[in-house]
mmCIF file of C-alpha atoms in Angstrom:
data_model
loop_
_atom_site.group_PDB
_atom_site.id
_atom_site.type_symbol
_atom_site.label_atom_id
_atom_site.label_comp_id
_atom_site.label_asym_id
_atom_site.label_seq_id
_atom_site.Cartn_x
_atom_site.Cartn_y
_atom_site.Cartn_z
ATOM 1 C CA MET G 852 19.693 -8.338 -3.131
ATOM 2 C CA LYS G 853 16.589 -7.666 -1.049
ATOM 3 C CA HIS G 854 15.088 -8.947 2.166
ATOM 4 C CA ILE G 855 11.489 -10.023 1.537
ATOM 5 C CA LEU G 856 8.820 -10.411 4.214
ATOM 6 C CA HIS G 857 5.804 -12.480 3.119
ATOM 7 C CA LEU G 858 2.750 -12.245 5.389
ATOM 8 C CA LYS G 859 -0.048 -14.796 5.045
ATOM 9 C CA SER G 860 -3.442 -14.232 6.629
ATOM 10 C CA SER G 861 -5.771 -16.755 4.967
ATOM 11 C CA ILE G 862 -7.442 -19.565 6.911
ATOM 12 C CA GLN G 863 -7.719 -21.622 3.711
ATOM 13 C CA GLY G 864 -4.221 -23.089 3.895
ATOM 14 C CA LYS G 865 -2.962 -24.719 0.695
ATOM 15 C CA GLU G 866 -6.280 -23.922 -1.009
ATOM 16 C CA SER G 867 -5.831 -20.191 -0.431
ATOM 17 C CA TYR G 868 -5.773 -18.050 -3.531
ATOM 18 C CA SER G 869 -4.125 -15.145 -1.712
ATOM 19 C CA ILE G 870 -1.296 -17.422 -0.573
ATOM 20 C CA LYS G 871 -0.850 -18.825 -4.090
ATOM 21 C CA LEU G 872 -0.816 -15.306 -5.503
ATOM 22 C CA GLY G 873 1.596 -14.177 -2.794
ATOM 23 C CA HIS G 874 3.991 -17.026 -3.609
ATOM 24 C CA THR G 875 3.945 -16.019 -7.272
ATOM 25 C CA ILE G 876 4.712 -12.404 -6.375
ATOM 26 C CA VAL G 877 7.605 -13.555 -4.174
ATOM 27 C CA LYS G 878 8.954 -15.744 -6.978
ATOM 28 C CA LYS G 879 8.900 -12.836 -9.419
ATOM 29 C CA ILE G 880 10.690 -10.629 -6.870
ATOM 30 C CA GLN G 881 13.335 -13.310 -6.413
ATOM 31 C CA ASP G 882 13.733 -13.580 -10.182
ATOM 32 C CA LYS G 883 14.319 -9.832 -10.391
ATOM 33 C CA TYR G 884 16.601 -9.705 -7.342
ATOM 34 C CA PRO G 885 18.636 -12.953 -7.276
ATOM 35 C CA GLY G 886 20.072 -13.829 -3.895
ATOM 36 C CA SER G 887 17.290 -12.106 -1.969
ATOM 37 C CA THR G 888 16.397 -13.508 1.433
ATOM 38 C CA LEU G 889 12.847 -14.521 2.325
ATOM 39 C CA GLU G 890 11.087 -14.498 5.676
ATOM 40 C CA GLU G 891 7.569 -15.920 5.826
ATOM 41 C CA LEU G 892 5.090 -15.273 8.610
ATOM 42 C CA ASN G 893 1.785 -17.140 8.616
ATOM 43 C CA LEU G 894 -0.363 -15.096 10.959
ATOM 44 C CA VAL G 895 -2.918 -17.891 11.242
ATOM 45 C CA ASP G 896 -0.356 -20.319 12.645
ATOM 46 C CA ILE G 897 0.604 -18.135 15.590
ATOM 47 C CA GLU G 898 -1.516 -16.905 18.444
ATOM 48 C CA ILE G 899 -1.466 -13.149 17.954
ATOM 49 C CA PRO G 900 -2.470 -11.480 21.210
ATOM 50 C CA HIS G 901 -5.129 -8.876 20.598
ATOM 51 C CA LEU G 902 -4.453 -5.540 22.189
ATOM 52 C CA ASN G 903 -5.797 -4.951 25.663
ATOM 53 C CA PRO G 904 -5.670 -1.833 27.878
ATOM 54 C CA ALA G 905 -2.541 -2.975 29.755
ATOM 55 C CA VAL G 906 -0.549 -3.673 26.580
ATOM 56 C CA LEU G 907 -1.667 -0.424 24.991
ATOM 57 C CA ARG G 908 -0.448 1.543 28.006
ATOM 58 C CA THR G 909 2.876 -0.280 27.822
ATOM 59 C CA PHE G 910 3.365 0.974 24.258
ATOM 60 C CA PHE G 911 3.812 4.480 25.668
ATOM 61 C CA ILE G 912 6.318 3.664 28.421
ATOM 62 C CA PRO G 913 10.011 4.284 27.566
ATOM 63 C CA GLY G 914 11.873 1.008 27.075
ATOM 64 C CA ASP G 915 14.289 1.596 29.954
ATOM 65 C CA GLN G 916 11.363 2.014 32.355
ATOM 66 C CA LEU G 917 9.571 -1.227 31.515
ATOM 67 C CA THR G 918 9.260 -3.985 34.088
ATOM 68 C CA GLU G 919 10.097 -7.556 33.063
ATOM 69 C CA GLU G 920 6.373 -8.345 32.967
ATOM 70 C CA GLU G 921 5.704 -5.354 30.714
ATOM 71 C CA LYS G 922 8.559 -6.314 28.400
ATOM 72 C CA GLU G 923 7.058 -9.763 28.029
ATOM 73 C CA SER G 924 3.614 -8.313 27.298
ATOM 74 C CA ILE G 925 4.928 -6.427 24.257
ATOM 75 C CA ARG G 926 7.468 -9.036 23.141
ATOM 76 C CA PHE G 927 5.370 -10.026 20.108
ATOM 77 C CA SER G 928 4.861 -6.406 19.098
ATOM 78 C CA ASP G 929 8.578 -5.693 19.382
ATOM 79 C CA GLU G 930 9.365 -8.762 17.266
ATOM 80 C CA VAL G 931 7.008 -7.928 14.409
ATOM 81 C CA VAL G 932 8.110 -4.280 14.377
ATOM 82 C CA LYS G 933 11.751 -5.380 14.143
ATOM 83 C CA GLN G 934 10.812 -7.830 11.382
ATOM 84 C CA LEU G 935 8.965 -5.136 9.453
ATOM 85 C CA LEU G 936 11.765 -2.588 9.719
ATOM 86 C CA ALA G 937 14.315 -5.155 8.510
ATOM 87 C CA ALA G 938 12.377 -5.879 5.305
ATOM 88 C CA ASP G 939 12.983 -4.134 1.999
ATOM 89 C CA ILE G 940 9.929 -5.611 0.287
ATOM 90 C CA ILE G 941 6.724 -6.714 2.011
ATOM 91 C CA VAL G 942 4.207 -9.053 0.373
ATOM 92 C CA ILE G 943 0.883 -9.115 2.202
ATOM 93 C CA GLY G 944 -1.681 -11.821 1.544
ATOM 94 C CA ALA G 945 -5.071 -10.199 2.069
ATOM 95 C CA PRO G 946 -8.199 -12.187 1.216
ATOM 96 C CA LEU G 947 -11.403 -10.174 1.328
ATOM 97 C CA ILE G 948 -13.588 -11.616 4.073
ATOM 98 C CA ASN G 949 -16.947 -9.975 4.740
ATOM 99 C CA PHE G 950 -15.732 -6.931 2.800
ATOM 100 C CA THR G 951 -12.575 -6.447 4.860
ATOM 101 C CA ILE G 952 -9.275 -8.009 5.971
ATOM 102 C CA PRO G 953 -8.947 -11.108 8.184
ATOM 103 C CA THR G 954 -8.833 -10.439 11.922
ATOM 104 C CA VAL G 955 -5.293 -11.834 12.197
ATOM 105 C CA LEU G 956 -4.034 -9.226 9.725
ATOM 106 C CA LYS G 957 -5.781 -6.466 11.660
ATOM 107 C CA ALA G 958 -4.167 -7.759 14.859
ATOM 108 C CA TRP G 959 -0.730 -7.622 13.188
ATOM 109 C CA ILE G 960 -1.442 -4.052 12.102
ATOM 110 C CA ASP G 961 -2.358 -3.115 15.676
ATOM 111 C CA HIS G 962 0.975 -4.474 16.897
ATOM 112 C CA ILE G 963 3.120 -2.665 14.322
ATOM 113 C CA THR G 964 1.441 0.666 15.057
ATOM 114 C CA ARG G 965 3.815 2.123 17.636
ATOM 115 C CA ALA G 966 3.972 5.829 18.393
ATOM 116 C CA GLY G 967 7.539 7.059 18.255
ATOM 117 C CA ILE G 968 8.700 3.916 16.465
ATOM 118 C CA THR G 969 6.613 3.381 13.331
ATOM 119 C CA PHE G 970 4.899 6.758 13.297
ATOM 120 C CA GLY G 971 5.049 10.098 15.026
ATOM 121 C CA TYR G 972 3.453 13.523 15.003
ATOM 122 C CA GLY G 973 4.961 16.735 13.691
ATOM 123 C CA GLU G 974 3.745 20.292 13.468
ATOM 124 C CA ASN G 975 1.833 19.459 10.298
ATOM 125 C CA GLY G 976 0.344 16.168 11.442
ATOM 126 C CA PRO G 977 1.333 12.497 11.498
ATOM 127 C CA ILE G 978 4.675 11.334 10.131
ATOM 128 C CA GLY G 979 5.221 7.755 8.998
ATOM 129 C CA LYS G 980 8.572 6.304 10.041
ATOM 130 C CA VAL G 981 8.473 3.035 8.067
ATOM 131 C CA THR G 982 9.901 4.434 4.856
ATOM 132 C CA GLY G 983 11.856 3.093 1.903
ATOM 133 C CA LYS G 984 9.744 -0.064 1.640
ATOM 134 C CA LYS G 985 7.955 -1.567 -1.343
ATOM 135 C CA VAL G 986 4.657 -3.272 -0.524
ATOM 136 C CA TYR G 987 2.767 -5.724 -2.712
ATOM 137 C CA VAL G 988 -0.704 -6.883 -1.675
ATOM 138 C CA ALA G 989 -1.941 -10.286 -2.870
ATOM 139 C CA MET G 990 -5.684 -9.769 -2.626
ATOM 140 C CA SER G 991 -8.282 -12.439 -3.356
ATOM 141 C CA SER G 992 -12.066 -12.255 -3.424
ATOM 142 C CA GLY G 993 -14.994 -14.390 -4.484
ATOM 143 C CA GLY G 994 -16.650 -11.423 -6.157
ATOM 144 C CA VAL G 995 -15.372 -8.565 -8.282
ATOM 145 C CA TYR G 996 -14.470 -5.517 -6.212
ATOM 146 C CA SER G 997 -12.094 -3.532 -8.398
ATOM 147 C CA GLU G 998 -14.977 -2.115 -10.417
ATOM 148 C CA GLY G 999 -18.750 -2.182 -10.751
ATOM 149 C CA PRO G 1000 -21.244 -2.353 -7.863
ATOM 150 C CA GLY G 1001 -18.849 -4.316 -5.659
ATOM 151 C CA LYS G 1002 -16.242 -1.539 -5.582
ATOM 152 C CA ALA G 1003 -18.089 0.353 -2.843
ATOM 153 C CA ASN G 1004 -17.748 -2.694 -0.589
ATOM 154 C CA ASP G 1005 -13.988 -3.136 -0.954
ATOM 155 C CA PHE G 1006 -12.547 -2.241 2.437
ATOM 156 C CA VAL G 1007 -9.322 -4.180 1.842
ATOM 157 C CA ALA G 1008 -7.274 -2.293 -0.759
ATOM 158 C CA PRO G 1009 -8.356 1.241 0.309
ATOM 159 C CA TYR G 1010 -7.763 0.446 3.978
ATOM 160 C CA LEU G 1011 -4.315 -1.051 3.452
ATOM 161 C CA LYS G 1012 -3.275 1.806 1.178
ATOM 162 C CA ALA G 1013 -4.468 4.395 3.695
ATOM 163 C CA PHE G 1014 -3.130 2.810 6.846
ATOM 164 C CA LEU G 1015 0.202 1.511 5.613
ATOM 165 C CA GLY G 1016 0.648 4.911 3.966
ATOM 166 C CA PHE G 1017 0.074 6.472 7.379
ATOM 167 C CA LEU G 1018 3.055 4.469 8.642
ATOM 168 C CA GLY G 1019 5.176 5.646 5.705
ATOM 169 C CA MET G 1020 4.678 2.732 3.300
ATOM 170 C CA THR G 1021 3.305 4.749 0.409
ATOM 171 C CA ASP G 1022 4.804 2.650 -2.413
ATOM 172 C CA LEU G 1023 2.073 0.004 -2.519
ATOM 173 C CA THR G 1024 0.719 -2.091 -5.379
ATOM 174 C CA VAL G 1025 -2.330 -4.348 -5.198
ATOM 175 C CA PHE G 1026 -2.648 -7.460 -7.367
ATOM 176 C CA ARG G 1027 -6.133 -8.994 -7.378
ATOM 177 C CA ALA G 1028 -7.396 -12.505 -7.902
ATOM 178 C CA GLU G 1029 -11.074 -11.640 -8.027
ATOM 179 C CA GLY G 1030 -14.316 -13.147 -9.193
ATOM 180 C CA LEU G 1031 -13.152 -16.502 -7.902
ATOM 181 C CA LYS G 1032 -16.753 -17.596 -7.294
ATOM 182 C CA VAL G 1033 -18.326 -15.887 -10.306
ATOM 183 C CA PRO G 1034 -19.321 -18.179 -13.206
ATOM 184 C CA GLY G 1035 -17.651 -17.108 -16.414
ATOM 185 C CA VAL G 1036 -14.966 -15.216 -14.473
ATOM 186 C CA LYS G 1037 -13.592 -17.753 -12.006
ATOM 187 C CA GLU G 1038 -12.258 -20.033 -14.742
ATOM 188 C CA HIS G 1039 -9.529 -17.537 -15.651
ATOM 189 C CA ALA G 1040 -9.334 -15.418 -12.479
ATOM 190 C CA MET G 1041 -6.010 -16.753 -11.188
ATOM 191 C CA GLU G 1042 -4.412 -16.746 -14.623
ATOM 192 C CA LYS G 1043 -5.472 -13.120 -15.079
ATOM 193 C CA ALA G 1044 -4.132 -12.213 -11.618
ATOM 194 C CA ILE G 1045 -0.755 -13.856 -12.232
ATOM 195 C CA ASP G 1046 -0.440 -12.217 -15.649
ATOM 196 C CA SER G 1047 -1.008 -8.818 -14.015
ATOM 197 C CA ILE G 1048 2.032 -9.114 -11.741
ATOM 198 C CA MET G 1049 4.710 -6.608 -12.634
ATOM 199 C CA ILE G 1050 7.620 -6.088 -10.239
ATOM 200 C CA ASP G 1051 9.122 -2.613 -10.308
#
């Protein structure tokens, strides 16, 4: 039995390929681990506060020294960090938009990046503290970015692998629904993506 956290970041709603792919990944996880609990967070549906200088400073103040106003300013960050740490498996919907991730997903990443909580520094460099998690990325793109000339412009999969790895989430698998706008490819793109899903 696992606790699954499914993050959605597409602005396409029910038409979103990354959300459809994410739901399929979740279903396959549930099939493998019957009785698992699921928590869904649609980042588009909530107003994620972007970091500002005051909030950033608050990140570095010990909890017992925070004023009530400061506690309120980092309430969202505290909530999503707690949510992340409670999950065993994280499914992240990540459509490629202008070669990179949606701004709401980047905002979420900014809020889960907490020195002393989700990462730290040791004598040999940074140490990720969010360990023991399995991450699946449901990536969608109009073009083909896993290979060929488009690969150099994929700043979704490499970024998520690098940054989530920095926080300790090194067990990450990317499933791609790609070529969704390419004639001759788009007709079978989702079927190919779904067939590629293997839950380990």
